Structure formats: structure tokens, C-alpha cells
Coordinates of C-alpha atoms in Angstrom, one line a residue:
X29 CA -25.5 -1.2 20.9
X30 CA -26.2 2.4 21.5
X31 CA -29.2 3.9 23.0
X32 CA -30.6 6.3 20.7
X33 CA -34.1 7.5 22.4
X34 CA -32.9 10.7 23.4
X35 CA -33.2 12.8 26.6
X36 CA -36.3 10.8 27.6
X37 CA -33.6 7.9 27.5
X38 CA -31.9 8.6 30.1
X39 CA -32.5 5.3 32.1
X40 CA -30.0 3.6 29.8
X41 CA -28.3 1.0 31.4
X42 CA -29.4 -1.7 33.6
X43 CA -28.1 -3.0 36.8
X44 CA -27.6 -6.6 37.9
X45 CA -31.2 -7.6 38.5
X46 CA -32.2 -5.9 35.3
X47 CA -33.6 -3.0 36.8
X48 CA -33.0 0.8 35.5
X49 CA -30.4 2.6 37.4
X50 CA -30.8 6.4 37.0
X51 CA -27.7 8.0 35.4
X52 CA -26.7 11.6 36.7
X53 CA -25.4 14.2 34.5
X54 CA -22.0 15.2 34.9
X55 CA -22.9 18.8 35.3
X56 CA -26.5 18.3 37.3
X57 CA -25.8 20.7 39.9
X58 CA -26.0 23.2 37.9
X59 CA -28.8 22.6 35.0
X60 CA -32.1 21.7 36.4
X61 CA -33.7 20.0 33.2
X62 CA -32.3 18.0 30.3
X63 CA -31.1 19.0 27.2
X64 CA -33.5 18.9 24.4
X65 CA -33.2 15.6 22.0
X66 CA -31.4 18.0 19.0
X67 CA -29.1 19.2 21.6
X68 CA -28.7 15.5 22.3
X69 CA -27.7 14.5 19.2
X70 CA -25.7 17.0 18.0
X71 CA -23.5 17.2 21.5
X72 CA -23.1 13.3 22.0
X73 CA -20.1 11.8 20.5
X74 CA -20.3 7.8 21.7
X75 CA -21.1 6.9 17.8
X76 CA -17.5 7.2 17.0
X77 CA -15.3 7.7 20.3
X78 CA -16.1 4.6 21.7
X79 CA -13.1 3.5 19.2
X80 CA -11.2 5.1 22.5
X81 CA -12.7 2.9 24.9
X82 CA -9.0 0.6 25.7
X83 CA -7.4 3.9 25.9
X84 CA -9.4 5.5 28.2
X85 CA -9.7 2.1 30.5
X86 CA -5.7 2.7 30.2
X87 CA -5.9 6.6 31.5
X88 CA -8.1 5.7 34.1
X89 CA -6.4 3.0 35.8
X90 CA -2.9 5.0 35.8
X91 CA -4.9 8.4 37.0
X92 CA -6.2 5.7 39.6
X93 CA -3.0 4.2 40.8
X94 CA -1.2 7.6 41.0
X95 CA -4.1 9.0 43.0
X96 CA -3.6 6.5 45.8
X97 CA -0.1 6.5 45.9
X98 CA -0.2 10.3 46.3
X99 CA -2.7 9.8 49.3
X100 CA -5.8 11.1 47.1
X101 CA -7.7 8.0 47.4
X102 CA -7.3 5.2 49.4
X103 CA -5.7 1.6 48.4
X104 CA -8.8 -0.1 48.6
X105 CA -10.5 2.4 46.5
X106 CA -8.0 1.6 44.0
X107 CA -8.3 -1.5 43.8
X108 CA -12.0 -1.9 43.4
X109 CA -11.4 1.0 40.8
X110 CA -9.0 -1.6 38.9
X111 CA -11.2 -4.7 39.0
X112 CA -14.2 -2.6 37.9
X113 CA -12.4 -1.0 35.1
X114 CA -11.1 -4.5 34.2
X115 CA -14.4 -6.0 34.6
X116 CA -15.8 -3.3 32.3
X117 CA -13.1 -4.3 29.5
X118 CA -14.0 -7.8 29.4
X119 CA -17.7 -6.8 29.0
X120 CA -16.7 -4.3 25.9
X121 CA -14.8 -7.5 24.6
X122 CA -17.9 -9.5 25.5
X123 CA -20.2 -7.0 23.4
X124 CA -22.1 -7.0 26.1
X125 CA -21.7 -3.3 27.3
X126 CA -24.3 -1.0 26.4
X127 CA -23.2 2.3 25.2
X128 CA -25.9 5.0 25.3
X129 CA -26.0 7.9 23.6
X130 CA -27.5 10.2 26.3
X131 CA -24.3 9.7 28.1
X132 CA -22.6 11.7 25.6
X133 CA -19.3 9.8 25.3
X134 CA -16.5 7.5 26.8
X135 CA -15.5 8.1 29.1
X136 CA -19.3 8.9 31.0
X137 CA -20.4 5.5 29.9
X138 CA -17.0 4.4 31.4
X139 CA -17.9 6.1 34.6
X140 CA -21.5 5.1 34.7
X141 CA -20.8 1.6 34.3
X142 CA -17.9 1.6 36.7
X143 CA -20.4 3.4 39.5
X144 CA -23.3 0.5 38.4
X145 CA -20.3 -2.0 39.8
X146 CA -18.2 -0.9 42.5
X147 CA -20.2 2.4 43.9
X148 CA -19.0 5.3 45.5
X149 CA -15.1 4.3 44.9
X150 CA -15.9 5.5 41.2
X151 CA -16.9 8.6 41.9
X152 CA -13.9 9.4 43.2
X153 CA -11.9 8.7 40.1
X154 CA -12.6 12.2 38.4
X155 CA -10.6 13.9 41.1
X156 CA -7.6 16.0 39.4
X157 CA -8.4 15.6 36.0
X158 CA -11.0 16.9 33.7
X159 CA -12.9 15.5 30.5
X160 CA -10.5 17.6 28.6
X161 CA -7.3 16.4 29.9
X162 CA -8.9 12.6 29.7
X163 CA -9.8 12.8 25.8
X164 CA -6.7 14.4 24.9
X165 CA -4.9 11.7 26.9
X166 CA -6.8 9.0 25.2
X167 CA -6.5 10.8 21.5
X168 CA -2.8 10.5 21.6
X169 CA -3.0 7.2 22.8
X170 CA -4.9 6.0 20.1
X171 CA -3.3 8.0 17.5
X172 CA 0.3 6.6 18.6
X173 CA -1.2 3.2 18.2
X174 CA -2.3 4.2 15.1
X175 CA 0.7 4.9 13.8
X176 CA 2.7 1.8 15.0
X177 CA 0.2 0.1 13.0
X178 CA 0.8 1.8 9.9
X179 CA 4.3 1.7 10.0
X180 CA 3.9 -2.2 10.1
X181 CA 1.8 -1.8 6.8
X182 CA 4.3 0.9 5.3
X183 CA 7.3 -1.4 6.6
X184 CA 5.9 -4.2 4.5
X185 CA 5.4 -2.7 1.6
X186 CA 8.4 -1.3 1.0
X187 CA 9.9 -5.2 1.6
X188 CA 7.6 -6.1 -1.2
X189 CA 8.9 -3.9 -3.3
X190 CA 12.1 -4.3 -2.7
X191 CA 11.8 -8.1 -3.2
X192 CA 10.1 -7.5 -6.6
X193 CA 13.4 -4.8 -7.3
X194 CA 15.8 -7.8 -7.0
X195 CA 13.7 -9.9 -9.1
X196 CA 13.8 -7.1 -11.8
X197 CA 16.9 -6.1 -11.1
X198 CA 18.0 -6.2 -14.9
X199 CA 14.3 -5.9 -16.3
X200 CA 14.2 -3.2 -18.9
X201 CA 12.0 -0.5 -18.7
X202 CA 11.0 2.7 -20.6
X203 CA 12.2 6.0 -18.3
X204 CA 9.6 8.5 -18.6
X205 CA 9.7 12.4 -18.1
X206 CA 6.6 14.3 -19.2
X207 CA 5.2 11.0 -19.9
X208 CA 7.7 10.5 -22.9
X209 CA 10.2 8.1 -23.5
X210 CA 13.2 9.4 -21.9
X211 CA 16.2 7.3 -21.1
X212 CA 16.1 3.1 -20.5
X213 CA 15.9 2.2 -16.9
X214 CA 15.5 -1.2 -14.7
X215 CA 12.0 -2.3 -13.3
X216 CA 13.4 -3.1 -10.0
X217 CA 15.2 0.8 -10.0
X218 CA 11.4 1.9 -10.6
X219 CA 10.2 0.2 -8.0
X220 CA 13.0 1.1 -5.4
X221 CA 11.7 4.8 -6.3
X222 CA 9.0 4.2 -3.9
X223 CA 10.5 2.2 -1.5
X224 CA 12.7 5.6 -0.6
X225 CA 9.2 7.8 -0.8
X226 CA 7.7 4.8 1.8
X227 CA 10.7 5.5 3.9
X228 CA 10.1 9.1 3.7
X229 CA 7.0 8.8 4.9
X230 CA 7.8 6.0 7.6
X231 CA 10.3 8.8 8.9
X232 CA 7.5 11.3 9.0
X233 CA 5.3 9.2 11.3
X234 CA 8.1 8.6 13.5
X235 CA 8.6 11.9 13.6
X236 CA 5.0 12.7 14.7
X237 CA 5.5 9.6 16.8
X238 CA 7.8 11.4 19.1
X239 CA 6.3 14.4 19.2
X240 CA 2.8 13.8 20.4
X241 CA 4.4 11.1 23.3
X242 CA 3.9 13.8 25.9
X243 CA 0.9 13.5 28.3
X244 CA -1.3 15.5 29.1
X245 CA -3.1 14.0 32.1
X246 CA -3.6 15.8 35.0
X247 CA -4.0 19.1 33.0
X248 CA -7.1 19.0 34.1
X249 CA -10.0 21.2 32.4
X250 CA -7.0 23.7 31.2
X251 CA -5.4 25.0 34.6
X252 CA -3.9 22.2 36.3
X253 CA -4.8 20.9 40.3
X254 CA -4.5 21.7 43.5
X255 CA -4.3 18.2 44.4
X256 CA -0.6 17.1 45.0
X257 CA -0.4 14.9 41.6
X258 CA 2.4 13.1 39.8
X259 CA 2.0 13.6 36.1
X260 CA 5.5 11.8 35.7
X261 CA 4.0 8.8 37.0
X262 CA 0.8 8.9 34.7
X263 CA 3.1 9.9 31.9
X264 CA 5.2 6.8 32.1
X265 CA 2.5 4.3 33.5
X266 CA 0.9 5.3 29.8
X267 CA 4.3 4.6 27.9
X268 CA 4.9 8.4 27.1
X269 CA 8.0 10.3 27.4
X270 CA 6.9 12.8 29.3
X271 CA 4.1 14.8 30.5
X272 CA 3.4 18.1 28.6
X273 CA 4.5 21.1 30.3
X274 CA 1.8 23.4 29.9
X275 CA -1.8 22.9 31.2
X276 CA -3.4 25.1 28.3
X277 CA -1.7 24.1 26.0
X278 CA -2.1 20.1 27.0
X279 CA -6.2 20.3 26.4
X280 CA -6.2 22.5 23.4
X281 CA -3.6 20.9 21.5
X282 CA -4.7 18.7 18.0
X283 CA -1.0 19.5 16.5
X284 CA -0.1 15.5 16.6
X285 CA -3.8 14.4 15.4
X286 CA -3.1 17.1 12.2
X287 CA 0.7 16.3 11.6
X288 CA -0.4 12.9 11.5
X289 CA -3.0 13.3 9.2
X290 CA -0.2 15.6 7.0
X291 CA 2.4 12.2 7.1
X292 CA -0.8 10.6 5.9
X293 CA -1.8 12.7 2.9
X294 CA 1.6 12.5 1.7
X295 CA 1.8 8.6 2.2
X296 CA -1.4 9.0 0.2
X297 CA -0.4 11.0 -2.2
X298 CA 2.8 8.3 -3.1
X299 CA 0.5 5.5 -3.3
X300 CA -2.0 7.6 -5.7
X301 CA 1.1 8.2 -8.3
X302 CA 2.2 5.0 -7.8
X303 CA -1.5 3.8 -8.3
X304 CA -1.6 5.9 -11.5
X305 CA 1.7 4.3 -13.4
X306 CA 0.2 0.8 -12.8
X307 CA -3.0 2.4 -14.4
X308 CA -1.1 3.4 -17.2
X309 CA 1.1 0.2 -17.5
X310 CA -2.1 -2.1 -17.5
X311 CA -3.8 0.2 -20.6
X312 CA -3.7 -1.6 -23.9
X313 CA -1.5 1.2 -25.3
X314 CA 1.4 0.2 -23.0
X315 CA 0.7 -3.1 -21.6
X316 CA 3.8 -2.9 -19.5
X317 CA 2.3 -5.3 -16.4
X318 CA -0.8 -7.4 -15.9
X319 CA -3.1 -8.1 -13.0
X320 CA -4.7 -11.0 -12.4
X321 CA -8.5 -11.7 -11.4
X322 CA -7.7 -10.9 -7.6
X323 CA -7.1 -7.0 -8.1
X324 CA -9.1 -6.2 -11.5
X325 CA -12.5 -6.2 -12.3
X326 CA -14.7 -6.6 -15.8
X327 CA -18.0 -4.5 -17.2
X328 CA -20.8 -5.1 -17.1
X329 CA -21.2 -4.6 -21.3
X330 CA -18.0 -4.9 -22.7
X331 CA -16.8 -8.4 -22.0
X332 CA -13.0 -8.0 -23.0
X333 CA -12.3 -5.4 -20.3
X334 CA -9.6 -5.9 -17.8
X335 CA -10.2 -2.5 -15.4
X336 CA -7.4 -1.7 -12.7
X337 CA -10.4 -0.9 -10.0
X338 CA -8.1 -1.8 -6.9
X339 CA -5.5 0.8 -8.2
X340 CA -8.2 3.3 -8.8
X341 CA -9.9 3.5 -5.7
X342 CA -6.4 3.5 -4.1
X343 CA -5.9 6.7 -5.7
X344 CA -9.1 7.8 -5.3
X345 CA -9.5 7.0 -1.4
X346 CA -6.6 9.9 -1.4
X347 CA -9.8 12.4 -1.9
X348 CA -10.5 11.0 1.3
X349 CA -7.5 11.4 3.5
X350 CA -6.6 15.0 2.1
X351 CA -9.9 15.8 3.3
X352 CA -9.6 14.7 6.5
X353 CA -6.7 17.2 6.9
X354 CA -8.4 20.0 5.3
X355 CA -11.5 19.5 7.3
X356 CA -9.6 19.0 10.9
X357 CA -7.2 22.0 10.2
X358 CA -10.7 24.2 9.2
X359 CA -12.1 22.9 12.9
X360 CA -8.7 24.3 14.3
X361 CA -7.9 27.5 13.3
X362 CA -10.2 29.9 14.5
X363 CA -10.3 28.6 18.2
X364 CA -9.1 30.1 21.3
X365 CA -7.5 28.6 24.3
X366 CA -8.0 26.4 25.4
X367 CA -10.6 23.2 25.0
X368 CA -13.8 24.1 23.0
X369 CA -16.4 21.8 21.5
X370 CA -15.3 22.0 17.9
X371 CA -12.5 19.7 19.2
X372 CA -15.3 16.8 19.0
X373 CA -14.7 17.1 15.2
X374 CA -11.2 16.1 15.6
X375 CA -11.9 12.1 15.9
X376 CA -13.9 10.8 12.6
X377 CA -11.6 12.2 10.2
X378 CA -8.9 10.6 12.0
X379 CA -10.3 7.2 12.5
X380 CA -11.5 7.1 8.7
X381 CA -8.3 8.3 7.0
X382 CA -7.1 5.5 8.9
X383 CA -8.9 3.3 7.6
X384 CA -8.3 4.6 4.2
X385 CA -5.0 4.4 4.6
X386 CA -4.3 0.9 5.8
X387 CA -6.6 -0.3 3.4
X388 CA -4.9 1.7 0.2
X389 CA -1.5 0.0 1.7
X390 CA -3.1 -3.7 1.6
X391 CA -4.2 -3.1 -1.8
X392 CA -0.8 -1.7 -3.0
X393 CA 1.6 -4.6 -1.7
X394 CA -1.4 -7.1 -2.9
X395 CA -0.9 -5.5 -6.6
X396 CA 2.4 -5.4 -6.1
X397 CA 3.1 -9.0 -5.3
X398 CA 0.3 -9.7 -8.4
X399 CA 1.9 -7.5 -11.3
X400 CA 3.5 -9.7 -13.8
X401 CA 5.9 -7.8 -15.8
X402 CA 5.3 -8.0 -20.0
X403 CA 9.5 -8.2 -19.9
X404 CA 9.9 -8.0 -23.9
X405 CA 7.4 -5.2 -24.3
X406 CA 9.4 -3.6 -21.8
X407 CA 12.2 -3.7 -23.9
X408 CA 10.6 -2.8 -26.5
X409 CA 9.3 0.5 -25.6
X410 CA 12.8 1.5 -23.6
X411 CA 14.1 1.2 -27.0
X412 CA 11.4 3.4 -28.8
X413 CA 11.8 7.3 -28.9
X414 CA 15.8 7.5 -29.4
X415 CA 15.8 6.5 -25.6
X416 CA 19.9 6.3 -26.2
X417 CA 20.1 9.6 -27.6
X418 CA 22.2 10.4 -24.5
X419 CA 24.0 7.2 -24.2
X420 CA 25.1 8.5 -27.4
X421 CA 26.0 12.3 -26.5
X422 CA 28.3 11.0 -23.4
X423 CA 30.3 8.9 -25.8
X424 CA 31.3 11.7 -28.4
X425 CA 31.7 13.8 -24.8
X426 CA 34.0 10.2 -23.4
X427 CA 35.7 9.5 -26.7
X428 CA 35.7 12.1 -29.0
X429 CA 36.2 15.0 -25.5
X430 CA 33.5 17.4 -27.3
X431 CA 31.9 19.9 -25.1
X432 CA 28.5 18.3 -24.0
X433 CA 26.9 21.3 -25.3
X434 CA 28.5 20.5 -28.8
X435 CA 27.6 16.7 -27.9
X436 CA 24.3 17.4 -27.2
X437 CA 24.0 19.6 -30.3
X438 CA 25.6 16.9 -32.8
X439 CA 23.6 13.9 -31.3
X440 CA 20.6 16.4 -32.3
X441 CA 21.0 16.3 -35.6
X442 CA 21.3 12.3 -35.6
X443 CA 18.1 11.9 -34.2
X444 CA 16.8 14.6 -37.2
X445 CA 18.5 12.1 -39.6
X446 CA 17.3 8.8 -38.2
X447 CA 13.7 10.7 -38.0
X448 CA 14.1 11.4 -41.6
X449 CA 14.7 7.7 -42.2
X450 CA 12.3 6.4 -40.3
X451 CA 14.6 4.0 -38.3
X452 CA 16.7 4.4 -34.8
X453 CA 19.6 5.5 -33.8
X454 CA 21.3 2.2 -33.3
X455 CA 19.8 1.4 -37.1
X456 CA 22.1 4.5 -39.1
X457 CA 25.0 3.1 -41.2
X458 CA 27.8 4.6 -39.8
X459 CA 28.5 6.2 -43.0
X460 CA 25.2 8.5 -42.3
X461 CA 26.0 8.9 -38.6
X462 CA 30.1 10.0 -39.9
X463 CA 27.8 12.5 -42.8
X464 CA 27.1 14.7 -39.1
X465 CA 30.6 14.1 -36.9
X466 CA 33.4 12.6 -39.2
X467 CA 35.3 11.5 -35.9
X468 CA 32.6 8.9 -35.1
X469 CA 33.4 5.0 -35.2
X470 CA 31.9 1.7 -35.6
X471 CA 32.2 1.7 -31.3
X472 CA 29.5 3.8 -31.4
X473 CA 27.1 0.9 -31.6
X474 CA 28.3 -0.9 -28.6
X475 CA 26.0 2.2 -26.3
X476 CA 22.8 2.3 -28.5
X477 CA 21.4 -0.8 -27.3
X478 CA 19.2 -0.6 -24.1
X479 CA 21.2 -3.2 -22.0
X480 CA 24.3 -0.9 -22.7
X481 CA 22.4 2.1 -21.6
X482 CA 21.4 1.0 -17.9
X483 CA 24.5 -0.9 -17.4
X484 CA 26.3 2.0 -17.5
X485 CA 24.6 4.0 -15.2
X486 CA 26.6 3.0 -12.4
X487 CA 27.2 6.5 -10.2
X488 CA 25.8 6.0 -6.9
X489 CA 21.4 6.2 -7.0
X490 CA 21.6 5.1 -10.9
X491 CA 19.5 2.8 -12.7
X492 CA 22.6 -0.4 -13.1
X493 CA 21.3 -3.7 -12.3
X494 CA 24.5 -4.2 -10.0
X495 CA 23.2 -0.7 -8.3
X496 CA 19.8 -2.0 -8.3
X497 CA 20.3 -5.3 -6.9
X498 CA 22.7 -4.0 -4.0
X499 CA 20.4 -1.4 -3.0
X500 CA 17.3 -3.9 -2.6
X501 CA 19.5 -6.3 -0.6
X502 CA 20.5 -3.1 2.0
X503 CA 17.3 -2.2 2.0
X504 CA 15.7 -6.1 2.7
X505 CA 18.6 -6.2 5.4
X506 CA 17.7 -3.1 6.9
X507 CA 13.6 -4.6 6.9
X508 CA 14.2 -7.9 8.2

């Protein structure tokens, strides 16, 4: 629960009898009165940090054991430090903490609680390191969490789909470009398309991964300490790389929290286009796939509609996530070194494109392992629109060795003909087809069916079911 009574509030928490312990704000030397309740509310962030609240137990109890090894504090100051701070993660667990909002954030609740427990040991703590250095700290711990997790999501996904590719290996499809029949391809080649745009974006988070795994604890409010520190020892009690290597720099930095939010507008964006084919291949027009009752929905007047909601709020929830970059890269850009307020605004768009996110992704690989595939309506339409028109211009280019341009000219006026007649390519007497280019034979029939046309597309990346299948088994191999 959090205490929302204000500045009058400020007897928040309780101590062990029940009793109201008097809280002390972390700059009371200097300010002689409270802050009034709209300066309250605006300033406190504990609605939404407390999502940090493992994270900065984490920070604290390295900072803690580096102190006393240095010689800052003493052992057993350390160790009542780590019991507290362990004592105040089973109570969060619990949900029996109380988080109040005229304690501004975290990390003062943290501190509060952990001077309600062991006493003057926790005051102590904040020596060498500043608010600043400990939310930045706990940002990038939380965002590299973050991204683990959405590489598990992205990871499965992508084994869905390929899955689903070797099951539709040889499934014809319609190719589209411009959203016209183009050339015959394979379902499964389709869906590998977006295991390779999954990858790219699993590559981009690991990417940002690496990059933000610096620390900056012990930056302190943006000069660094006087105190004799190890920042390598913090840095690698937390799991990072490194520590950063310049104080300013360490507090005022949002780079990783905005180049994850860019890896996650792009992984958005992929999921909104994929979202929008399965839109269009549900629509009566096409009826390439069907859902089932789990991921559509009816209306509420017409009772024969089928409406692919799950896919359109997947593509819609990408409103969201672009967003969140815009709005954290407009917080950004017009600030000084080094930490300033504004930075507050860096954590809700974070945590809810998150959220968008990994819920778009459970969606998708839900739809994907619902879709059913119409297979001879497939078929149907990859045949439609003189799909083998170039099937056709590469075999007067392979047998009769015409030019392509020529090729592509003469297999022109075929489609005019058949047009004319109201039929297909593969449907012309050869006799008609022989009236264009008298050098054309009865063979020419064996590449105008759409079996013939995606077999062939063999070169390495092409839309073959033997291409297809082997690149969904490297790709299942390379998941497992």
C-alpha cells in the first residue's frame, strides 16, 4: 500500500509496537518546513519505482560489503545492514511493507525501513554514493533483466514459427508485392520471414545488453568520492562488466533505457506487419488462415463475424511502445549534465512498453500456434494473377537463351493474350502461346503450375520446400 495523505503524512510507517516513528528528510538540514502536498505529488515517484525495489536491495548490499572491506564501515555494521536489507525483502514479498508516498521513492523507503530495524548501522549506508548513482544503478539493473526476459519470449517465438515453417514446408502460398499477386511462394518460407526479423531484433537487445552492463555506483551525485571505493568490486558483485568510467556521465546517462526502447519499437513494429497479414489472411476476401475461438472475438449485432481482435491490439499496442520512445527521447534532449529531475520520467514508459511488449509476443506465438492454414485456397490464389509469368520468362531466357529483357517483353504479350481470353497462362494452347514466340514448346507447361514454380527456386534464401525445410531445422537446432 502507499500512503497517499501528503506532507501532513509524514508519520508513515510504524515500528514494532505499532507506534509512529518520525521519518527525516533526506535533505532536513537544510529546509526547515515541508514541501507543500502539490510539490508532494508531483516530486514523489514510489507509484511506479517501487518496480525497482530487488534491484536496489541488490545495490545496496554490494555498496555495503565493498564499504566494509575498504575499511568504510565496520564488519558488524555490514552485517546488520545485510540481515536488515534481507529482512526488508521478505516483508516486500510478504506484502507487508508499507510504501509511502511522502518518502518520495525506493530507495528512502528502503532506507527508512532499514533504520526502523537495525538503527544507526543504516545510516551509514549512504556513504560514497548518491541517489543518482543508486537509481541509475538500479535502472540498468532492471532494464538488463528486462531484456533477458524478452529474449526468452522473442526466442520462443521464433521456435514457433519455425516449427509451423517445417509443417508448411511445401504449403503454397500467394507472394505478394504491393499487395498483388506476385510470384508463388511456401507458407513455411513466409513464416521463416519473421523468424530472421525476430533474430534481428533478438541481436539488437543483445546489443543494448552489452552496452548498458557498465555500473555506475559509486559515481556518486555526479563527481565521484573521496572515500577510498572499489567500483570494480560493486561492478562485478552486481553481474556487470565493468564500472563506467566517467562520474558525469554515469548519473546522466538514459542511452541504454532509450536504445532499449528503440530495439523495442522495431520488435514492435515486426509484430504490427506481421499482425496485419494475419488480418488480411483471416478477411473473407482471402480467407488464407483461420483462428479459432481462443484469439478472435464476435459483435455484438452481427452474429456471423469472426474479428481478429488479438492481432489488432497487437498492432495497435505498437502506438504504445513508439511512444514510449518518443516521449523518453523528448525528456532527454534538452538537459544538461548531469542528473536533473526530468530523469524521473525515464521509468513508466519503460516499464509499460514492457509490458506491451511481452504481452504483443504471447499473443503472436498463441496465433501462431492457432492459425490453421485454408491449404487449397492457398493454392488457389498463388495461382491467380499470372503468378508464373516469370517462371515462364526464365524458361524462354533457360531454353530458348533470349535476352531477359526480350524474355520479359515476349512473356508480356502472353499475359495480354491470356487476358484477352479470359483464361491463364498455363490454360493457352500452345498454338496461341507459338502465335507470340514460334520457338516455344509443349515443355513450356511443365513451369506454369505453382508446385513447379517454388520448387525451382532453389538459390540459397529462396522459397523451395527443400530450402524451406533445411533452414527451419538450422534454425530449431540453433533454438533448442
Amino acid at each position: 500500500m502507499i500512503d497517499r495523505r501528503g506532507s501532513k503524512g509524514r508519520l508513515g510507517l510504524t515500528d514494532k509496537d505499532n507506534s509512529p516513528v518520525k521519518t527525516q528528510l533526506q535533505w532536513g538540514g537544510r529546509f526547515g518546513t515541508g514541501p507543500a502536498e502539490v510539490m508532494q505529488a508531483i516530486n514523489a515517484s514510489i507509484s511506479f519505482d517501487a518496480k525497482l525495489w530487488r534491484q536496489d536491495i541488490a545495490g545496496s548490499q554490494a555498496h555495503a560489503a565493498m564499504l566494509a572491506k575498504q575499511g568504510i564501515i565496520t564488519p558488524a555494521d555490514q552485517a546488520a545492514i545485510r540481515e536488515g536489507l534481507e529482512a526488508i525483502a521478505a516483508e516486500i514479498e510478504a506484502g507487508t511493507f508499507h510504501f509511502s508516498e511522502s518518502l518520495e521513492d525506493i530507495h528512502t523507503n528502503i532506507e527508512v525501513r532499514l533504520t526502523e530495524r537495525i538503527g544507526e548501522a543504516a545510516r551509514r549506508l549512504h556513504t560514497a554514493r548518491s541517489r543518482n548513482d543508486q537509481v541509475a544503478t538500479d535502472f540498468r539493473l532492471w532494464v538488463r533483466n528486462a531484456i533477458d526476459g524478452v529474449l526468452v519470449q522473442i526466442h520462443g517465438l521464433m521456435k514457433t514459427l519455425s516449427e509451423r515453417a517445417v509443417e508448411h514446408a511445401a504449403t503454397v502460398m500467394p507472394g505478394f508485392t504491393h499487395l498483388q499477386t506476385a510470384q508463388p511462394v511456401t507458407f513455411g518460407h513466409h513464416l521463416l520471414a519473421y523468424v530472421e526479423m525476430l533474430a534481428r531484433d533478438a541481436g539488437r537487445l543483445k546489443d543494448a545488453r552489452a552496452r548498458l552492463n557498465e555500473c555506475p555506483l559509486g559515481s556518486a551525485a555526479l563527481a565521484g568520492t573521496s572515500f577510498p571505493i572499489d567500483r570494480f568490486a560493486t561492478a562485478e558483485a552486481l553481474g556487470f562488466a565493468r564500472p563506467t568510467a566517467n562520474s558525469l556521465d554515469s548519473v546522466s546517462d538514459r542511452d541504454f533505457a532509450l536504445e532499449f526502447l528503440s530495439a523495442l519499437s522495431i520488435c514492435a513494429m515486426h509484430l504490427s506487419r506481421f499482425s496485419e497479414e494475419i488480418i488480411i489472411w483471416c478477411s473473407s476476401p482471402y480467407k488464407l488462415i483461420e483462428l479459432s475461438d481462443a484469439f478472435t472475438t464476435g459483435s455484438s449485432i452481427m452474429p456471423q463475424k469472426r474479428n481478429p481482435d488479438a492481432a489488432e491490439l497487437a498492432k495497435a499496442k505498437t502506438g504504445r511502445i513508439f511512444g514510449a520512445l518518443i516521449g523518453l527521447l523528448t525528456v532527454m534532449k534538452g538537459l544538461p549534465m548531469a542528473y536533473a529531475k526530468d530523469m524521473q520520467e525515464d521509468k513508466e514508459p519503460v516499464f509499460d512498453a514492457v509490458a506491451a511488449i511481452s504481452l504483443c509476443l504471447t499473443a503472436m506465438d498463441g496465433m501462431v500456434r492457432d492459425m490453421k492454414a485454408n491449404k487449397d485456397r492457398m493454392e488457389a490464389l498463388a495461382g491467380s494473377g499470372f503468378s508464373t509469368a516469370t517462371d515462364l520468362a526464365d524458361w524462354l531466357v533457360r531454353v530458348l537463351k533470349m535476352p531477359f529483357r526480350d524474355a520479359h517483353h515476349t512473356t508480356g504479350q502472353l499475359v495480354r493474350l491470356a487476358e484477352g481470353k479470359n483464361c491463364d497462362l498455363s490454360e493457352l494452347i500452345l498454338s496461341d502461346m507459338q502465335s507470340i514466340e514460334p520457338r516455344i514448346t509443349a515443355e513450356i507447361f511443365e513451369v506454369l503450375t505453382v508446385q513447379a514454380s517454388v520448387a525451382s527456386r532453389t538459390s540459397y534464401g529462396g522459397t523451395a520446400p527443400i530450402n524451406v525445410a533445411k533452414q527451419a531445422a538450422v534454425w530449431l537446432e540453433s533454438l533448442a
